[in-house]
């Protein structure tokens, strides 16, 4: 039993080996059996599409290519090595006709050009064309007619509640079409369809394909109508009406905070209408900047500001200026003597001493916070930044800071006197003489 199985496997092995040897011999003979070269065969490929190029030059000359009477396909016969020709893919064969030389209407012949896009099948000594159904393609060229038609836009979809749509804007309102009179004369207008979707809340802009209709509003499907534009851009503005709050950009400082303000802006809001996209995240209109430190001198202030609405929007309220009345709820000031003196930015290798011992400092803030400030809360720091190479006594700028709790502002500019010197050299120790015995 086992012996029979071994013989059967050996038989299969011999058969496979024979097939491989036969295939190798066949391939060798096919490649080198023709006097040392490959055996040559022919293969005919029928109905290869013809590609017409440079049609735009015909248009520039007032001409057009008609399908009727124009060659659409060609048959080609290829000759070459069997292993190449039998693998030739018709999709890799490109036949072109260049129309740039055609300058008159009528039926005429134009030469064809053949190329193979696969590198293995370049038209050289390995693969050649031995026959073709024709050498010159027949082309039917006609004079071109043109006319201009209106472009209409149909809108589908809807805008969300609280929004409104404006008028559709097209990149062009007319379109020139070209072709034979029998093809373009039935065209009454061109139409594009703009789908804005469901519950749209922003302006919609799209590039739309063009369709042609006759005077009975019936769609015309004719490939022989040639428009000068393949698409039209349509824009449907979507508007929204919003109430915007009028606000001020307050510039705060220590002791002068928005939380301590008593102010009104009249009117407090205005109603505007505009592009929904531009107003999507807009809820306020900033009238301008207001430095709260200026209010310290004025005590109370009344100012008028122009209302600048976002570009492209309409002020439905009609009010163009707003008035702001402003004052601090509680503001107090006082003068406190500062005695804690420091310095900063000491030049390298130098020593400094603040000569000023006391400095009268003006402070402000709420009554409660001002009343809580004492001499111990104020620190005066002399700024030596600009005195890197200096020695001697100078009047230098100083800053006043407040330590501890409270929101206190400092009024005015301050200076102190500082002496800058080289450090004293270290003292040498006296050496005791050693007595000789």
XYZ file of C-alpha atoms in Angstrom:
437
model
C 0.000 0.000 0.000
C 2.744 2.418 1.001
C 4.771 1.395 -2.029
C 1.846 2.274 -4.339
C 1.529 5.707 -2.733
C 5.220 6.394 -3.229
C 4.973 5.395 -6.872
C 1.940 7.627 -7.359
C 3.691 10.669 -5.844
C 6.772 9.994 -7.930
C 4.610 9.862 -11.047
C 3.036 13.226 -10.255
C 6.470 14.695 -9.669
C 7.682 13.427 -13.060
C 4.638 14.943 -14.773
C 5.182 18.367 -13.147
C 8.857 18.267 -14.032
C 7.999 17.409 -17.630
C 5.578 20.319 -17.850
C 8.149 22.751 -16.489
C 10.805 21.512 -18.896
C 8.383 21.759 -21.816
C 7.410 25.312 -20.822
C 11.039 26.333 -20.551
C 11.820 24.808 -23.941
C 8.770 26.534 -25.464
C 9.766 29.892 -24.005
C 13.328 29.508 -25.220
C 12.232 28.552 -28.714
C 9.657 31.373 -28.765
C 12.313 33.903 -27.791
C 15.321 32.616 -29.740
C 14.019 30.038 -32.222
C 13.671 32.459 -35.136
C 17.311 32.564 -36.236
C 18.315 33.677 -32.766
C 15.404 36.087 -32.435
C 11.824 35.842 -31.162
C 8.961 34.451 -33.220
C 6.859 37.338 -34.582
C 3.067 37.365 -34.596
C 0.380 39.858 -35.600
C -2.632 40.971 -33.581
C -5.483 43.170 -34.750
C -7.259 45.481 -32.299
C -10.532 46.911 -33.590
C -12.557 49.975 -32.642
C -9.863 51.937 -30.822
C -11.403 55.341 -29.887
C -9.968 58.435 -31.581
C -9.176 61.434 -29.392
C -9.477 64.862 -31.047
C -7.199 67.526 -29.584
C -6.862 71.302 -30.072
C -10.610 71.788 -30.550
C -10.256 75.172 -28.878
C -8.344 76.418 -31.919
C -11.405 75.634 -34.028
C -13.554 77.695 -31.670
C -11.177 80.635 -31.968
C -11.596 80.433 -35.753
C -15.394 80.299 -35.585
C -15.456 76.578 -36.379
C -16.559 73.405 -34.608
C -16.152 69.653 -35.039
C -19.318 67.711 -35.801
C -19.715 64.118 -34.634
C -21.755 63.208 -37.679
C -19.412 62.353 -40.526
C -16.317 62.311 -38.270
C -14.288 59.141 -37.669
C -14.775 57.903 -34.116
C -12.703 54.676 -34.037
C -9.844 53.010 -35.923
C -8.577 49.413 -36.375
C -4.855 48.734 -35.944
C -2.720 45.633 -36.580
C 0.414 45.207 -34.452
C 3.394 42.945 -35.221
C 6.062 41.901 -32.772
C 7.344 39.260 -30.402
C 4.622 36.879 -29.315
C 5.216 37.544 -25.610
C 4.687 41.288 -26.193
C 1.939 41.471 -28.783
C -0.307 38.939 -27.064
C -0.175 41.040 -23.882
C -1.018 44.337 -25.573
C -3.816 46.111 -23.661
C -6.143 48.160 -25.887
C -6.530 50.756 -23.110
C -2.824 51.519 -23.452
C -3.168 52.407 -27.148
C -3.864 56.122 -27.755
C -4.873 57.456 -31.161
C -5.023 61.262 -31.511
C -5.948 63.706 -34.245
C -4.616 67.260 -33.939
C -7.135 69.816 -35.240
C -4.856 72.845 -34.888
C -4.168 72.791 -38.628
C -7.826 72.782 -39.683
C -8.803 76.256 -40.893
C -11.874 75.795 -43.105
C -15.288 74.172 -42.826
C -16.189 70.970 -44.641
C -15.360 67.261 -44.667
C -11.602 66.707 -44.806
C -8.865 64.268 -43.827
C -6.442 64.829 -40.942
C -3.552 62.525 -40.064
C -3.680 60.222 -37.052
C -0.988 59.695 -34.457
C -0.588 56.430 -32.495
C 1.222 55.954 -29.197
C 1.388 53.235 -26.568
C 1.554 54.449 -22.987
C 3.042 51.226 -21.554
C 6.853 51.373 -21.723
C 7.077 47.687 -22.647
C 5.220 48.334 -25.892
C 6.980 51.349 -27.371
C 6.621 51.436 -31.152
C 10.145 50.402 -32.046
C 11.731 47.311 -33.573
C 9.986 45.105 -31.045
C 6.395 46.192 -31.838
C 5.295 47.870 -35.070
C 2.040 48.753 -36.808
C 1.653 46.779 -40.024
C -1.838 47.828 -40.976
C -4.562 50.332 -40.060
C -8.101 50.852 -41.301
C -7.101 54.360 -42.485
C -4.223 56.800 -42.164
C -6.199 60.056 -42.309
C -9.253 60.416 -40.100
C -12.311 61.946 -41.729
C -13.395 65.096 -39.888
C -16.539 67.105 -40.493
C -15.975 70.742 -39.573
C -18.755 73.294 -39.603
C -19.040 77.029 -39.124
C -19.864 77.884 -35.569
C -23.010 79.810 -34.598
C -23.337 81.566 -31.268
C -25.994 83.290 -29.191
C -26.360 84.634 -25.669
C -29.030 83.339 -23.290
C -30.180 84.351 -19.817
C -29.080 82.349 -16.766
C -31.755 81.633 -14.173
C -31.247 80.177 -10.714
C -33.642 77.911 -8.861
C -33.218 77.735 -5.063
C -34.135 74.608 -3.104
C -34.033 74.080 0.667
C -34.905 76.566 3.401
C -33.412 78.995 5.890
C -33.855 78.527 9.640
C -36.505 80.339 11.640
C -35.405 83.861 12.531
C -33.273 84.145 9.392
C -34.078 85.575 5.987
C -32.636 85.038 2.515
C -31.615 87.796 0.164
C -31.479 87.794 -3.614
C -29.342 85.216 -5.395
C -26.152 86.627 -6.903
C -24.627 84.884 -9.932
C -21.066 85.231 -11.163
C -22.628 86.001 -14.560
C -26.217 86.580 -15.614
C -25.871 85.604 -19.275
C -24.079 82.819 -21.109
C -22.777 82.570 -24.652
C -23.467 79.207 -26.274
C -22.075 77.918 -29.550
C -23.031 75.197 -31.973
C -25.086 74.552 -35.066
C -28.156 76.702 -35.489
C -30.410 73.635 -35.246
C -28.878 72.803 -31.842
C -28.673 76.218 -30.163
C -31.785 77.923 -31.577
C -34.206 75.888 -29.382
C -32.429 77.058 -26.208
C -34.525 79.678 -24.434
C -32.467 80.018 -21.243
C -29.845 78.334 -19.088
C -30.582 77.276 -15.514
C -28.617 76.363 -12.406
C -30.052 74.878 -9.204
C -28.768 76.025 -5.810
C -29.554 73.640 -2.963
C -29.038 75.523 0.328
C -29.932 72.541 2.498
C -32.263 72.405 5.486
C -32.529 75.194 8.089
C -29.581 77.133 6.715
C -28.136 79.805 9.011
C -25.257 81.102 6.850
C -24.701 82.524 3.386
C -24.328 79.749 0.783
C -21.911 79.907 -2.179
C -21.547 77.068 -4.704
C -20.260 76.375 -8.218
C -23.177 74.952 -10.189
C -23.438 72.995 -13.417
C -25.548 74.446 -16.234
C -28.621 72.975 -17.933
C -30.508 74.279 -20.961
C -34.274 74.687 -21.387
C -36.581 75.562 -24.239
C -39.370 78.128 -24.163
C -41.758 75.498 -22.801
C -39.444 74.965 -19.797
C -38.428 71.528 -21.062
C -34.895 70.275 -20.421
C -32.694 70.112 -23.521
C -30.107 67.343 -23.438
C -27.782 67.909 -26.376
C -24.021 67.343 -26.314
C -23.628 69.536 -29.393
C -24.326 72.719 -27.395
C -21.020 74.281 -26.353
C -21.199 76.894 -23.554
C -18.291 79.268 -22.982
C -18.460 78.432 -19.260
C -18.992 74.996 -17.754
C -20.255 76.268 -14.408
C -21.642 79.358 -12.691
C -21.048 80.465 -9.113
C -24.205 81.280 -7.181
C -24.383 83.030 -3.804
C -27.476 83.268 -1.636
C -26.949 85.734 1.238
C -28.643 84.665 4.453
C -29.448 87.450 6.901
C -30.213 87.496 10.600
C -31.637 90.233 12.832
C -29.890 90.555 16.199
C -29.973 92.863 19.177
C -26.393 93.837 20.029
C -25.335 95.233 23.394
C -23.258 98.434 23.409
C -20.214 98.054 25.638
C -17.045 99.960 26.549
C -13.510 98.558 26.725
C -12.384 99.798 30.135
C -8.662 100.050 30.880
C -8.257 99.160 34.566
C -5.441 99.945 36.992
C -4.835 99.270 40.696
C -7.379 101.308 42.646
C -9.454 101.942 39.500
C -11.586 98.898 38.778
C -14.753 98.273 36.778
C -16.330 96.787 39.887
C -16.198 100.265 41.468
C -17.947 101.998 38.555
C -21.390 103.450 38.306
C -22.097 104.013 34.587
C -24.862 103.867 31.996
C -24.706 103.632 28.193
C -27.675 105.027 26.298
C -29.005 103.360 24.261
C -27.846 100.116 25.817
C -28.575 98.046 22.702
C -29.285 98.470 19.002
C -30.901 96.136 16.480
C -28.950 95.262 13.351
C -29.544 93.059 10.336
C -26.771 91.512 8.293
C -25.019 88.488 6.908
C -25.665 85.582 9.257
C -22.092 84.358 8.916
C -20.612 87.701 9.939
C -23.000 88.106 12.877
C -22.821 84.476 14.018
C -20.537 85.122 16.992
C -21.199 88.858 17.389
C -23.227 89.837 20.447
C -21.776 93.242 21.341
C -20.505 96.440 19.758
C -17.485 98.035 21.457
C -17.815 101.815 21.452
C -14.150 102.435 22.256
C -11.550 102.463 25.048
C -11.880 104.349 28.317
C -8.904 104.775 30.676
C -10.244 104.705 34.232
C -7.257 106.708 35.498
C -8.606 109.734 33.629
C -11.763 109.505 35.686
C -9.793 110.286 38.856
C -9.316 113.903 37.768
C -12.781 114.332 36.298
C -14.750 112.723 39.110
C -17.691 112.144 36.755
C -17.761 112.118 32.975
C -20.247 112.198 30.112
C -18.996 111.183 26.656
C -20.564 110.507 23.291
C -19.336 107.809 20.905
C -20.212 106.838 17.313
C -21.842 103.413 16.929
C -19.799 101.453 14.369
C -21.771 98.443 13.154
C -20.133 95.396 11.472
C -19.380 95.742 7.762
C -22.234 94.867 5.479
C -24.866 95.168 8.208
C -27.799 97.541 8.534
C -28.636 99.541 11.672
C -32.358 98.956 12.059
C -32.567 101.138 15.191
C -31.396 104.200 13.297
C -29.382 105.483 16.279
C -25.829 106.353 15.271
C -24.330 107.680 18.546
C -24.329 106.488 22.147
C -23.778 108.457 25.382
C -21.971 107.097 28.445
C -22.309 108.672 31.885
C -19.711 107.341 34.322
C -18.331 107.872 37.832
C -16.756 105.882 40.623
C -19.108 104.585 43.279
C -16.596 105.193 46.059
C -13.213 106.819 45.516
C -10.814 108.414 47.992
C -7.226 109.616 47.980
C -4.620 110.325 50.638
C -0.963 111.147 51.130
C 1.104 108.677 53.120
C 4.775 108.942 54.104
C 6.914 106.070 52.783
C 10.072 105.199 54.702
C 11.023 101.750 53.371
C 13.653 102.342 50.685
C 15.173 99.751 48.330
C 16.992 99.688 45.019
C 16.922 97.374 41.969
C 19.231 96.647 38.992
C 22.407 97.404 40.960
C 25.391 97.595 38.554
C 27.740 94.625 38.881
C 30.672 95.305 41.171
C 29.079 98.410 42.725
C 27.487 99.342 46.027
C 24.505 101.654 46.483
C 22.861 103.586 49.291
C 19.467 105.315 49.153
C 19.941 108.744 50.733
C 16.237 109.702 50.720
C 14.741 108.681 54.036
C 11.115 109.757 53.577
C 8.864 110.231 50.546
C 5.320 111.599 50.478
C 3.225 109.277 48.270
C -0.273 109.953 46.879
C -2.550 106.907 46.921
C -6.149 106.263 45.827
C -8.799 103.565 46.028
C -12.032 102.950 47.897
C -12.434 104.821 51.175
C -12.063 101.669 53.228
C -8.901 100.477 51.476
C -7.238 103.909 51.499
C -7.917 104.298 55.250
C -6.163 100.964 55.906
C -2.841 102.019 54.325
C 0.000 103.055 56.640
C 3.684 103.786 56.247
C 4.473 100.108 56.752
C 2.509 99.182 53.583
C 4.571 101.299 51.159
C 7.887 100.283 49.611
C 9.936 102.658 47.436
C 12.315 101.008 44.939
C 15.002 103.055 43.173
C 15.637 101.935 39.574
C 19.369 101.829 38.753
C 18.982 100.316 35.279
C 20.453 103.349 33.482
C 23.399 103.764 35.859
C 25.516 100.722 35.030
C 28.723 102.739 34.578
C 27.981 105.507 37.062
C 29.561 106.426 40.383
C 28.454 109.226 42.654
C 25.154 110.628 43.881
C 22.168 110.789 41.506
C 18.457 111.517 41.524
C 16.926 108.378 39.985
C 13.365 107.284 39.173
C 11.570 105.195 41.765
C 8.470 103.035 41.874
C 6.127 102.680 44.806
C 4.522 99.348 45.606
C 1.934 98.396 48.179
C 2.349 95.282 50.273
C -0.480 93.604 52.067
C -4.145 93.370 51.092
C -6.215 95.935 49.257
C -6.381 97.349 45.738
C -4.512 100.635 45.926
C -3.333 102.868 43.089
C -0.347 105.227 43.156
C -0.626 108.708 41.690
C 2.301 110.630 40.236
C 5.953 109.936 39.480
C 8.646 109.689 42.124
C 12.417 110.126 42.468
C 14.945 109.455 45.200
C 18.625 110.227 45.719
C 21.070 107.335 45.550
C 24.825 107.136 45.989
C 26.645 104.581 43.840
C 30.247 103.713 44.698
C 32.964 101.156 44.225
C 33.164 98.731 47.138
C 35.918 99.533 49.704
C 38.974 97.253 49.492
C 39.214 94.704 52.307
C 41.397 95.801 55.262
C 44.787 94.085 55.586
C 45.454 92.276 58.898
C 48.398 93.525 60.993
C 51.184 90.991 61.263
C 52.882 90.622 64.698
C 56.693 90.492 64.396
C 58.311 87.281 65.605
C 60.883 87.795 68.383
C 64.265 86.153 67.925
C 65.581 84.145 70.856
